[in-house]
Short mmCIF file of C-alpha atoms in Angstrom, two decimals:
data_model
loop_
_atom_site.label_atom_id
_atom_site.label_comp_id
_atom_site.label_asym_id
_atom_site.label_seq_id
_atom_site.Cartn_x
_atom_site.Cartn_y
_atom_site.Cartn_z
CA MET M 1 87.28 -49.91 7.45
CA THR M 2 84.90 -47.86 5.35
CA GLY M 3 81.25 -47.15 6.01
CA THR M 4 79.43 -46.07 9.10
CA VAL M 5 79.03 -47.63 12.53
CA ARG M 6 75.86 -49.64 13.14
CA HIS M 7 74.48 -48.69 16.53
CA ASP M 8 71.46 -50.97 16.74
CA PRO M 9 71.52 -54.45 15.22
CA HIS M 10 67.77 -54.18 14.55
CA GLU M 11 68.14 -51.07 12.38
CA PRO M 12 69.40 -51.12 8.80
CA ALA M 13 72.96 -50.04 8.13
CA SER M 14 73.24 -46.29 7.70
CA GLY M 15 74.80 -44.46 4.84
CA PRO M 16 74.07 -41.56 2.53
CA VAL M 17 70.55 -41.60 1.17
CA PRO M 18 70.73 -42.04 -2.60
CA GLY M 19 69.64 -38.84 -4.30
CA SER M 20 69.64 -36.70 -1.14
CA ALA M 21 71.07 -33.25 -1.70
CA ASP M 22 72.67 -32.89 1.73
CA GLY M 23 74.05 -36.44 1.94
CA SER M 24 72.21 -37.11 5.22
CA SER M 25 71.82 -40.67 6.37
CA PRO M 26 68.93 -42.48 8.04
CA ALA M 27 70.93 -42.70 11.29
CA ASP M 28 71.04 -38.89 11.44
CA LEU M 29 67.32 -38.47 11.33
CA ALA M 30 64.33 -40.02 13.04
CA PRO M 31 61.88 -42.03 10.93
CA SER M 32 60.04 -39.78 8.48
CA SER M 33 56.75 -41.61 8.18
CA THR M 34 54.19 -43.09 10.50
CA ALA M 35 50.96 -45.00 10.03
CA ALA M 36 49.20 -41.61 9.79
CA GLY M 37 51.44 -40.48 6.94
CA PRO M 38 54.71 -38.64 6.38
CA ARG M 39 56.11 -36.37 9.05
CA PRO M 40 59.04 -33.97 9.05
CA ARG M 41 62.46 -35.43 9.77
CA VAL M 42 63.81 -34.69 13.26
CA PRO M 43 67.51 -34.42 14.17
CA VAL M 44 68.78 -37.38 16.19
CA THR M 45 69.55 -35.17 19.23
CA VAL M 46 65.83 -34.46 19.66
CA GLY M 47 65.23 -38.20 19.43
CA VAL M 48 67.76 -38.79 22.21
CA LEU M 49 65.93 -36.40 24.54
CA GLY M 50 62.54 -37.94 23.85
CA TYR M 51 63.91 -41.44 24.18
CA CYS M 52 65.59 -40.74 27.53
CA LEU M 53 62.55 -38.89 28.93
CA ALA M 54 60.24 -41.73 27.92
CA TRP M 55 62.47 -44.24 29.71
CA LEU M 56 62.66 -41.95 32.76
CA ALA M 57 58.86 -41.87 32.92
CA ALA M 58 58.78 -45.66 32.60
CA ALA M 59 61.38 -46.04 35.38
CA LEU M 60 59.39 -43.76 37.68
CA GLY M 61 56.26 -45.79 36.92
CA VAL M 62 58.09 -49.01 37.76
CA GLY M 63 59.32 -47.46 41.01
CA ALA M 64 55.84 -46.29 41.98
CA ALA M 65 54.32 -49.69 41.22
CA VAL M 66 56.98 -51.60 43.16
CA GLY M 67 56.77 -49.19 46.09
CA PHE M 68 52.99 -49.47 46.24
CA MET M 69 53.09 -53.27 46.08
CA VAL M 70 55.75 -53.56 48.79
CA GLY M 71 53.89 -51.12 51.02
CA ALA M 72 50.58 -52.91 50.50
CA ALA M 73 52.17 -56.30 51.18
CA GLU M 74 53.83 -55.01 54.37
CA ARG M 75 50.54 -53.56 55.59
CA ALA M 76 48.65 -56.77 54.75
CA LEU M 77 51.14 -58.89 56.71
CA ALA M 78 50.90 -56.71 59.82
CA GLY M 79 48.48 -57.62 62.55
CA PRO M 80 45.51 -55.43 63.47
CA THR M 81 47.14 -54.46 66.76
CA ASP M 82 50.40 -53.31 65.19
CA THR M 83 50.27 -49.53 65.57
CA TRP M 84 53.46 -48.92 63.58
CA ALA M 85 52.40 -50.99 60.55
CA ASP M 86 51.33 -47.96 58.51
CA LEU M 87 54.65 -46.22 59.01
CA ALA M 88 56.60 -49.39 58.25
CA ALA M 89 54.57 -49.91 55.06
CA VAL M 90 55.24 -46.35 53.88
CA VAL M 91 58.97 -46.46 54.66
CA LEU M 92 59.56 -49.90 53.12
CA GLY M 93 57.42 -49.04 50.09
CA LEU M 94 59.31 -45.78 49.58
CA LEU M 95 62.72 -47.43 49.87
CA ALA M 96 61.78 -50.31 47.56
CA GLY M 97 60.19 -47.91 45.05
CA VAL M 98 63.20 -45.61 44.92
CA LEU M 99 65.58 -48.55 44.55
CA ALA M 100 63.46 -50.09 41.78
CA ALA M 101 63.19 -46.75 39.95
CA MET M 102 66.95 -46.19 40.13
CA ILE M 103 67.71 -49.68 38.81
CA ALA M 104 65.13 -49.30 36.02
CA TRP M 105 66.52 -45.86 35.12
CA LEU M 106 70.10 -47.15 35.02
CA LEU M 107 69.09 -50.08 32.80
CA ALA M 108 67.21 -47.66 30.53
CA MET M 109 70.25 -45.43 30.23
CA VAL M 110 72.39 -48.46 29.35
CA HIS M 111 69.87 -49.24 26.62
CA ALA M 112 69.89 -45.62 25.39
CA ALA M 113 73.68 -45.50 25.33
CA ARG M 114 73.81 -48.77 23.38
CA ARG M 115 71.22 -47.47 20.93
CA PHE M 116 72.77 -44.07 20.19
CA LEU M 117 76.50 -44.41 20.86
CA PRO M 118 79.16 -46.57 19.28
CA PRO M 119 81.29 -48.82 21.49
CA GLY M 120 83.96 -46.92 23.37
CA ARG M 121 81.77 -43.88 24.04
CA ARG M 122 79.18 -45.44 26.34
CA LEU M 123 80.75 -45.95 29.76
CA ALA M 124 81.55 -42.29 30.36
CA VAL M 125 77.92 -41.33 29.72
CA LEU M 126 76.67 -43.87 32.23
CA GLY M 127 79.24 -42.95 34.87
CA TRP M 128 78.65 -39.20 34.62
CA SER M 129 74.87 -39.70 34.60
CA ALA M 130 74.94 -41.79 37.76
CA LEU M 131 77.31 -39.34 39.42
CA ALA M 132 75.02 -36.42 38.54
CA VAL M 133 72.03 -38.11 40.16
CA VAL M 134 73.99 -38.55 43.39
CA ALA M 135 75.73 -35.18 43.23
CA ALA M 136 72.66 -33.04 42.47
CA PRO M 137 70.96 -33.53 45.88
CA VAL M 138 74.31 -33.16 47.67
CA LEU M 139 74.90 -29.91 45.80
CA VAL M 140 71.44 -28.62 46.78
CA TYR M 141 72.19 -29.33 50.44
CA ALA M 142 75.62 -27.69 50.14
CA VAL M 143 74.20 -24.53 48.58
CA PHE M 144 71.59 -24.16 51.30
CA ALA M 145 74.22 -24.80 53.97
CA LEU M 146 76.48 -22.11 52.48
CA VAL M 147 73.74 -19.49 52.51
CA GLY M 148 72.99 -20.25 56.14
CA SER M 149 69.66 -22.02 55.74
CA PRO M 150 69.20 -24.81 58.31
CA ALA M 151 67.73 -27.18 55.74
CA ALA M 152 66.86 -27.34 52.07
CA PRO M 153 63.22 -26.62 51.23
CA ARG M 154 60.99 -29.68 51.09
CA GLY M 155 61.17 -31.48 47.81
CA SER M 156 64.17 -29.58 46.47
CA VAL M 157 66.44 -32.61 46.77
CA VAL M 158 63.96 -34.80 44.91
CA VAL M 159 63.53 -32.14 42.23
CA ALA M 160 67.31 -31.85 41.86
CA ALA M 161 67.68 -35.62 41.45
CA LEU M 162 64.81 -35.81 38.93
CA LEU M 163 66.22 -32.91 36.92
CA ALA M 164 69.63 -34.59 36.88
CA MET M 165 68.01 -37.84 35.73
CA ALA M 166 66.08 -36.03 32.98
CA ILE M 167 68.74 -33.64 31.68
CA VAL M 168 72.20 -35.15 32.10
CA PRO M 169 71.93 -38.42 30.09
CA PRO M 170 70.45 -36.93 26.89
CA VAL M 171 72.92 -34.03 26.99
CA LEU M 172 75.86 -36.38 27.47
CA ILE M 173 74.65 -38.77 24.77
CA ALA M 174 74.15 -35.89 22.34
CA ALA M 175 77.60 -34.52 23.18
CA ARG M 176 79.25 -37.91 22.70
CA LEU M 177 77.59 -38.61 19.34
CA PRO M 178 80.05 -38.81 16.49
CA ALA M 179 80.23 -35.48 14.64
CA ALA M 180 78.68 -36.96 11.48
CA GLU M 181 75.54 -37.88 13.40
CA ARG M 182 75.10 -34.52 15.15
CA GLN M 183 74.69 -32.73 11.84
CA GLY M 184 71.08 -32.73 10.80
#
């Protein structure tokens, strides 16, 4: 079969741009014009990073909104004499928010993998990304245990998980791009 692989059914088929000196294709480069006018072309790997970070921010926003709503609903349902209602609202809101953010992030990474990668190269990216999010906090705890610290500093586990969520998927997607698309 000749031609190039279409990654997104909503985008036009890619191929060499007629008259381009380097033979680059539209799939290799981000759109070159906006409503404000022309802009420089950007390699697709930069687009992957921006795309994944935007979806990560959206997933965190979804998690925060869900967590706040669950916490507020739990607090509203508690009676005025329930002294543990505030704690229950915080814990349930936190758990629901983290779960919602993780689900939204995973769905966003599925969408990113489908957008940038051809079939057959997607599952490994999703598996390694999910593993990195689980392994990063465990690794932080293991490092602090090896150096003799009784516990990891506050927030370091969350920072490790967020960094894994932000860095691993775009790097894996960029690494799994077909060689023709990495050249920009």
